[in-house]
C-alpha cells in the first residue's frame, strides 16, 4: 500500500502534468483565436470602409449622370459637356469595384451589365444600332433595359452614346432623340443595378451578415479567414485584369503598329485615368487588408517594395499609356516596366504575404487563369 506521502507526490506530479497540458492547449488556441478576431475585424473594415462606400459613390454618380443627360434630351445641348464629365466620374467610380466579384456581384451576368467589356467583336455598337433602328420603346424603361442584352446597357453603351460625334445625342432627328432617351435609361439602369447590389449587402440576411458571420445560417463561408482570402483574391484579380486587358495589349501593339489595341474606355479617352483609378483603389483595398502586419521584420522589404511600386505606377502609368508618340522598343520597354511593377505586387501579396497571414489563395487566382 502506498504511503500518504507517495500519493501526495503523485498527485502533485499529475497536477503539474495536467497544468502543462492545459497551458499547452492555451498556447495553441490563443493565436488561432486572435487570428480569427483579426480576420473578422479586417473583413468588417473592408466591407464598411471600402466596398459599400464605393458602391454608394457609383450609385450617386450614375444618378447625377441620368439627370444631366435628361437635361440634354430636354433641349439643353450645352449640357452634353457636363454629361461627359459626369460619365467620367461614373466610370472612374466603377474602377473601384469592377474586380469585386463576390456576394451579389458573383451573380452570372451582373458585372457585364455594369460594363460589357472586353468587347472584341464590337457587340455593343451593333446591338445599340439595332435598338436605334427599331426605336424599341421598351428599352427606354431602365427596368426593362436591365433584362435585355448586357451589351446595350451599362457603361459601354453609355460611352458609345455620349461620345459618338457622328450621331450625337443632341441631334434633333428622331434617331438622335431616341439615342438621348436611351442614354438616360442606360444611366438609370446603372443606378438601379448598383442600388440592388447595395440592398443585397444589407439586412439581417444580407451579404454583409453572411461574410461577417461565417458558419452561421446560409453563409457560404465557414471561417473568417476564408472571407479575407476572397478579398485577397479580388485584389489579385484586379491586378491581373490590368495586366491582361490593358498592359499586355499595349505591349503587343507597341511592336506591331498595324494592330490597334482594344483598351478600356478608349472612346472617351479615359484609359490612363481608369487604370490609375483602379490602381489607387487596389491600394486602398491592400491597406484595408493590412497583410503587412503579418510580415516578419526580416521580410519587411516586401511592404516597402509594394508601397514604392504603387507610388511609381501612379506616376508612370498616365504618360506610359497616353504618350502614343513613343513607339517601338522605347514604349515597349516602358510598358514592360509597368508590367513588372504590377506583377511584382501580385506575386508578393498572393504568394508571400497572404501565406504569412495564414490565408489560402489558390493557384488559379495567382496564375491569372
Coordinates of C-alpha atoms in Angstrom, one line a residue:
X1 CA 0.0 0.0 0.0
X2 CA 1.3 3.4 -0.9
X3 CA 2.2 5.9 1.8
X4 CA 0.3 9.1 2.1
X5 CA 3.5 11.0 1.1
X6 CA 3.8 9.0 -2.2
X7 CA 0.2 9.5 -3.0
X8 CA 0.6 13.2 -2.4
X9 CA 3.8 13.3 -4.6
X10 CA 1.9 11.5 -7.4
X11 CA -1.0 14.0 -7.1
X12 CA 1.4 16.9 -7.4
X13 CA 3.1 15.4 -10.4
X14 CA -0.2 14.7 -12.1
X15 CA -1.4 18.2 -11.4
X16 CA 1.7 19.6 -12.8
X17 CA 1.4 17.5 -15.9
X18 CA -2.2 18.5 -16.3
X19 CA -1.2 22.1 -15.9
X20 CA 1.3 21.7 -18.7
X21 CA -1.3 20.1 -20.9
X22 CA -3.7 22.9 -20.2
X23 CA -1.0 25.5 -20.7
X24 CA -0.1 23.9 -24.0
X25 CA -3.7 23.9 -25.1
X26 CA -3.9 27.5 -24.2
X27 CA -0.8 28.4 -26.1
X28 CA -2.1 26.5 -29.2
X29 CA -5.5 28.1 -29.1
X30 CA -4.6 31.6 -28.4
X31 CA -3.0 32.6 -31.7
X32 CA -5.8 30.9 -33.7
X33 CA -8.4 32.8 -31.7
X34 CA -6.5 36.1 -32.1
X35 CA -6.1 35.4 -35.8
X36 CA -9.9 34.8 -36.2
X37 CA -10.6 38.0 -34.4
X38 CA -8.1 39.9 -36.6
X39 CA -9.7 38.5 -39.8
X40 CA -13.2 39.4 -38.5
X41 CA -12.0 43.0 -38.0
X42 CA -10.3 43.1 -41.4
X43 CA -13.5 41.8 -43.1
X44 CA -15.7 44.3 -41.4
X45 CA -13.3 47.2 -42.2
X46 CA -13.2 46.2 -45.9
X47 CA -16.9 46.0 -46.2
X48 CA -17.8 49.1 -44.3
X49 CA -14.9 51.4 -45.3
X50 CA -14.2 50.2 -48.8
X51 CA -16.8 48.1 -50.5
X52 CA -20.1 49.7 -49.5
X53 CA -18.9 53.4 -49.8
X54 CA -17.5 52.8 -53.3
X55 CA -20.8 51.2 -54.5
X56 CA -22.7 54.1 -52.9
X57 CA -20.4 56.5 -54.9
X58 CA -21.2 54.6 -58.1
X59 CA -25.0 54.9 -57.3
X60 CA -24.7 58.6 -56.6
X61 CA -22.7 59.4 -59.7
X62 CA -24.9 57.4 -62.0
X63 CA -28.0 59.2 -60.6
X64 CA -26.4 62.5 -61.4
X65 CA -25.5 61.3 -64.8
X66 CA -29.0 60.3 -65.7
X67 CA -30.3 63.7 -64.6
X68 CA -27.8 65.6 -66.7
X69 CA -28.5 63.6 -69.8
X70 CA -32.2 64.2 -69.3
X71 CA -31.4 67.9 -69.5
X72 CA -29.7 67.3 -72.8
X73 CA -32.8 65.5 -74.1
X74 CA -34.9 68.4 -72.9
X75 CA -33.1 70.6 -75.4
X76 CA -30.1 71.9 -73.5
X77 CA -27.3 70.8 -75.9
X78 CA -24.7 72.6 -73.9
X79 CA -25.2 70.1 -71.1
X80 CA -23.5 67.4 -73.3
X81 CA -20.1 68.5 -72.0
X82 CA -21.4 68.2 -68.4
X83 CA -22.8 64.8 -69.2
X84 CA -19.5 63.6 -70.5
X85 CA -17.8 65.0 -67.4
X86 CA -20.2 63.1 -65.1
X87 CA -19.8 60.0 -67.2
X88 CA -16.1 60.1 -66.4
X89 CA -16.8 60.3 -62.7
X90 CA -19.2 57.4 -63.0
X91 CA -16.7 55.3 -65.0
X92 CA -13.9 56.0 -62.5
X93 CA -16.3 55.0 -59.7
X94 CA -16.7 51.7 -61.3
X95 CA -12.9 51.2 -61.4
X96 CA -13.0 50.8 -57.6
X97 CA -15.4 47.8 -57.6
X98 CA -15.2 46.1 -61.0
X99 CA -12.9 43.4 -59.6
X100 CA -15.1 42.6 -56.6
X101 CA -16.8 39.5 -58.0
X102 CA -18.2 38.2 -54.6
X103 CA -21.5 38.3 -52.9
X104 CA -24.2 39.8 -55.2
X105 CA -21.5 40.6 -57.8
X106 CA -20.9 36.9 -58.3
X107 CA -24.4 36.6 -59.9
X108 CA -24.0 35.5 -63.5
X109 CA -24.0 38.4 -66.0
X110 CA -24.1 41.2 -63.3
X111 CA -20.6 42.5 -63.9
X112 CA -21.3 42.5 -67.6
X113 CA -24.5 44.5 -67.1
X114 CA -22.4 47.2 -65.4
X115 CA -19.8 47.2 -68.2
X116 CA -19.8 44.8 -71.1
X117 CA -16.0 44.5 -71.5
X118 CA -13.9 43.4 -73.2
X119 CA -15.9 43.8 -76.4
X120 CA -13.6 42.4 -79.0
X121 CA -16.4 41.7 -81.5
X122 CA -18.0 45.2 -81.3
X123 CA -21.2 43.8 -80.0
X124 CA -22.2 47.0 -78.2
X125 CA -22.2 49.2 -81.4
X126 CA -24.1 46.6 -83.4
X127 CA -26.8 45.9 -80.8
X128 CA -27.3 49.6 -79.8
X129 CA -27.5 50.3 -83.5
X130 CA -30.3 47.8 -83.9
X131 CA -32.2 49.3 -80.9
X132 CA -32.0 52.8 -82.5
X133 CA -33.0 51.5 -85.9
X134 CA -36.1 49.8 -84.5
X135 CA -36.6 52.6 -81.9
X136 CA -37.6 49.9 -79.3
X137 CA -39.6 52.0 -76.8
X138 CA -39.4 49.2 -74.2
X139 CA -35.7 49.7 -73.9
X140 CA -36.3 53.3 -72.6
X141 CA -37.6 51.8 -69.3
X142 CA -34.4 51.1 -67.2
X143 CA -36.0 48.0 -65.6
X144 CA -36.8 46.5 -69.0
X145 CA -33.4 47.5 -70.3
X146 CA -31.7 45.6 -67.5
X147 CA -33.4 42.4 -68.8
X148 CA -32.0 42.9 -72.3
X149 CA -28.6 42.1 -73.6
X150 CA -25.7 43.3 -71.4
X151 CA -24.2 45.0 -74.5
X152 CA -27.0 47.6 -74.8
X153 CA -26.8 48.8 -71.2
X154 CA -24.2 49.9 -68.7
X155 CA -21.1 52.0 -69.1
X156 CA -20.1 50.6 -72.5
X157 CA -23.4 51.6 -74.1
X158 CA -23.3 55.0 -72.3
X159 CA -19.8 55.7 -73.6
X160 CA -20.9 54.9 -77.2
X161 CA -23.9 57.1 -77.0
X162 CA -22.2 60.1 -75.3
X163 CA -19.0 60.1 -77.4
X164 CA -20.4 59.4 -80.9
X165 CA -19.8 62.7 -82.7
X166 CA -21.2 61.4 -85.9
X167 CA -24.5 60.6 -84.3
X168 CA -24.7 62.8 -81.2
X169 CA -27.5 62.6 -78.7
X170 CA -28.0 66.4 -79.3
X171 CA -29.3 65.6 -82.8
X172 CA -32.9 66.8 -83.2
X173 CA -33.8 63.9 -85.6
X174 CA -35.9 61.0 -84.4
X175 CA -32.8 58.8 -84.1
X176 CA -31.0 61.5 -82.1
X177 CA -33.9 61.9 -79.7
X178 CA -34.1 58.2 -79.2
X179 CA -30.4 57.8 -78.6
X180 CA -30.6 60.5 -76.0
X181 CA -33.5 58.9 -74.2
X182 CA -31.7 55.5 -74.4
X183 CA -28.7 57.1 -72.7
X184 CA -30.9 58.3 -69.9
X185 CA -32.3 54.8 -69.5
X186 CA -28.8 53.3 -69.5
X187 CA -27.6 55.7 -66.7
X188 CA -30.7 54.9 -64.7
X189 CA -30.1 51.2 -65.2
X190 CA -26.6 51.5 -63.8
X191 CA -28.0 53.3 -60.8
X192 CA -30.8 50.7 -60.3
X193 CA -28.3 47.8 -60.6
X194 CA -26.0 49.5 -58.1
X195 CA -28.8 50.1 -55.6
X196 CA -29.8 46.4 -56.0
X197 CA -26.2 45.4 -55.1
X198 CA -26.2 47.7 -52.1
X199 CA -29.5 46.3 -50.9
X200 CA -28.2 42.7 -51.3
X201 CA -25.4 43.6 -48.9
X202 CA -27.8 44.9 -46.3
X203 CA -30.4 43.4 -43.9
X204 CA -30.3 40.6 -41.4
X205 CA -29.7 38.0 -44.2
X206 CA -27.7 40.3 -46.5
X207 CA -24.2 39.5 -47.8
X208 CA -22.6 41.7 -45.1
X209 CA -24.0 39.5 -42.4
X210 CA -23.1 36.3 -44.3
X211 CA -19.5 37.5 -44.6
X212 CA -19.2 38.7 -41.1
X213 CA -20.8 35.6 -39.6
X214 CA -19.3 32.7 -41.4
X215 CA -20.6 29.3 -40.4
X216 CA -24.0 30.7 -39.5
X217 CA -27.2 30.4 -41.4
X218 CA -26.8 30.4 -45.2
X219 CA -23.3 31.9 -45.3
X220 CA -21.2 30.2 -48.0
X221 CA -18.1 30.7 -45.7
X222 CA -17.1 28.5 -42.8
X223 CA -14.4 30.7 -41.3
X224 CA -13.3 34.4 -41.2
X225 CA -10.1 33.7 -42.9
X226 CA -12.0 32.3 -46.0
X227 CA -13.7 35.7 -46.3
X228 CA -10.4 37.6 -46.1
X229 CA -8.9 35.2 -48.6
X230 CA -11.7 36.1 -51.0
X231 CA -10.9 39.8 -50.7
X232 CA -7.2 38.9 -51.3
X233 CA -8.3 37.0 -54.5
X234 CA -10.3 40.1 -55.6
X235 CA -7.2 42.2 -55.1
X236 CA -5.1 39.8 -57.2
X237 CA -7.8 39.6 -59.8
X238 CA -7.9 43.4 -60.1
X239 CA -4.1 43.4 -60.8
X240 CA -4.4 40.6 -63.3
X241 CA -7.2 42.3 -65.2
X242 CA -5.0 45.4 -65.7
X243 CA -2.1 43.2 -66.9
X244 CA -4.2 41.0 -69.3
X245 CA -6.7 43.5 -70.6
X246 CA -4.5 46.7 -70.9
X247 CA -0.7 46.4 -70.4
X248 CA -0.2 43.2 -72.5
X249 CA -2.5 44.6 -75.2
X250 CA -0.4 47.8 -75.4
X251 CA 2.9 45.9 -75.3
X252 CA 1.9 43.9 -78.3
X253 CA 0.7 47.0 -80.2
X254 CA 3.9 48.8 -79.4
X255 CA 5.9 46.4 -81.6
X256 CA 3.0 45.7 -84.0
X257 CA 1.9 49.3 -85.0
X258 CA -0.6 47.9 -87.5
X259 CA -2.6 46.4 -84.7
X260 CA -4.7 48.8 -82.7
X261 CA -5.1 47.7 -79.1
X262 CA -8.5 47.1 -77.6
X263 CA -8.4 49.4 -74.5
X264 CA -10.9 50.1 -71.8
X265 CA -12.8 53.4 -72.3
X266 CA -10.6 54.4 -75.2
X267 CA -13.5 56.2 -77.0
X268 CA -13.8 58.6 -74.1
X269 CA -10.1 59.0 -73.6
X270 CA -10.3 57.6 -70.1
X271 CA -7.9 54.6 -70.4
X272 CA -5.0 56.0 -68.5
X273 CA -7.2 57.7 -65.8
X274 CA -9.2 54.5 -65.4
X275 CA -6.1 52.3 -64.8
X276 CA -4.7 54.9 -62.4
X277 CA -8.1 55.0 -60.5
X278 CA -8.1 51.2 -60.4
X279 CA -4.5 51.1 -59.1
X280 CA -5.4 53.7 -56.4
X281 CA -8.5 51.7 -55.4
X282 CA -6.5 48.4 -55.2
X283 CA -4.0 50.2 -52.9
X284 CA -6.9 51.2 -50.7
X285 CA -8.0 47.6 -50.6
X286 CA -4.5 46.4 -49.9
X287 CA -4.2 48.9 -47.0
X288 CA -7.6 47.8 -45.6
X289 CA -6.5 44.1 -45.7
X290 CA -3.3 45.1 -43.7
X291 CA -1.5 41.9 -44.7
X292 CA 1.8 43.7 -44.0
X293 CA 1.1 43.3 -40.3
X294 CA 1.8 39.6 -40.6
X295 CA 5.2 40.1 -42.3
X296 CA 8.2 39.4 -40.0
X297 CA 10.9 42.1 -39.7
X298 CA 13.4 40.2 -41.8
X299 CA 10.9 40.4 -44.7
X300 CA 9.8 44.0 -44.2
X301 CA 11.3 44.9 -47.5
X302 CA 8.2 43.4 -49.2
X303 CA 5.9 46.0 -47.7
X304 CA 8.3 48.8 -48.7
X305 CA 8.7 47.5 -52.2
X306 CA 4.9 47.2 -52.7
X307 CA 4.4 50.8 -51.4
X308 CA 7.1 52.1 -53.7
X309 CA 5.6 50.1 -56.7
X310 CA 2.2 51.7 -56.1
X311 CA 3.8 55.1 -56.0
X312 CA 5.8 54.5 -59.2
X313 CA 2.7 53.2 -61.0
X314 CA 0.7 56.3 -60.1
X315 CA 3.4 58.5 -61.6
X316 CA 4.3 56.4 -64.6
X317 CA 1.0 54.9 -65.9
X318 CA -0.5 58.1 -67.4
X319 CA 2.4 59.0 -69.6
X320 CA 3.4 55.4 -70.5
X321 CA -0.2 54.8 -71.7
X322 CA -1.2 58.1 -73.2
X323 CA 2.1 59.0 -74.9
X324 CA 1.4 57.2 -78.2
X325 CA 4.1 59.2 -79.9
X326 CA 6.6 56.9 -78.2
X327 CA 6.5 53.7 -80.2
X328 CA 8.5 50.6 -80.8
X329 CA 11.1 49.4 -78.4
X330 CA 11.1 52.5 -76.2
X331 CA 7.4 52.3 -75.5
X332 CA 7.6 48.6 -75.2
X333 CA 10.3 48.9 -72.5
X334 CA 8.2 51.4 -70.5
X335 CA 5.2 49.1 -70.6
X336 CA 7.4 46.2 -69.5
X337 CA 8.4 48.2 -66.5
X338 CA 4.7 48.8 -65.6
X339 CA 4.1 45.0 -66.1
X340 CA 7.0 44.2 -63.8
X341 CA 5.7 46.5 -61.1
X342 CA 2.1 45.2 -61.2
X343 CA 3.1 41.6 -61.5
X344 CA 5.5 42.1 -58.6
X345 CA 2.8 43.4 -56.3
X346 CA 0.5 40.5 -57.4
X347 CA 3.1 37.8 -56.6
X348 CA 4.3 39.3 -53.4
X349 CA 0.8 39.6 -52.0
X350 CA -0.5 36.3 -53.4
X351 CA 2.4 34.0 -52.8
X352 CA 4.2 35.6 -49.8
X353 CA 2.2 38.0 -47.7
X354 CA -1.1 36.1 -47.9
X355 CA 0.7 32.9 -46.9
X356 CA 2.4 34.6 -43.9
X357 CA -1.0 35.9 -42.8
X358 CA -2.4 32.3 -42.9
X359 CA -4.6 32.7 -46.0
X360 CA -5.0 30.1 -48.7
X361 CA -5.5 31.9 -52.0
X362 CA -5.3 29.0 -54.6
X363 CA -3.4 28.6 -57.8
X364 CA -6.0 29.8 -60.3
X365 CA -6.0 33.3 -58.9
X366 CA -2.3 33.5 -58.6
X367 CA -1.7 32.4 -62.2
X368 CA -4.4 34.6 -63.5
X369 CA -6.3 31.7 -65.0

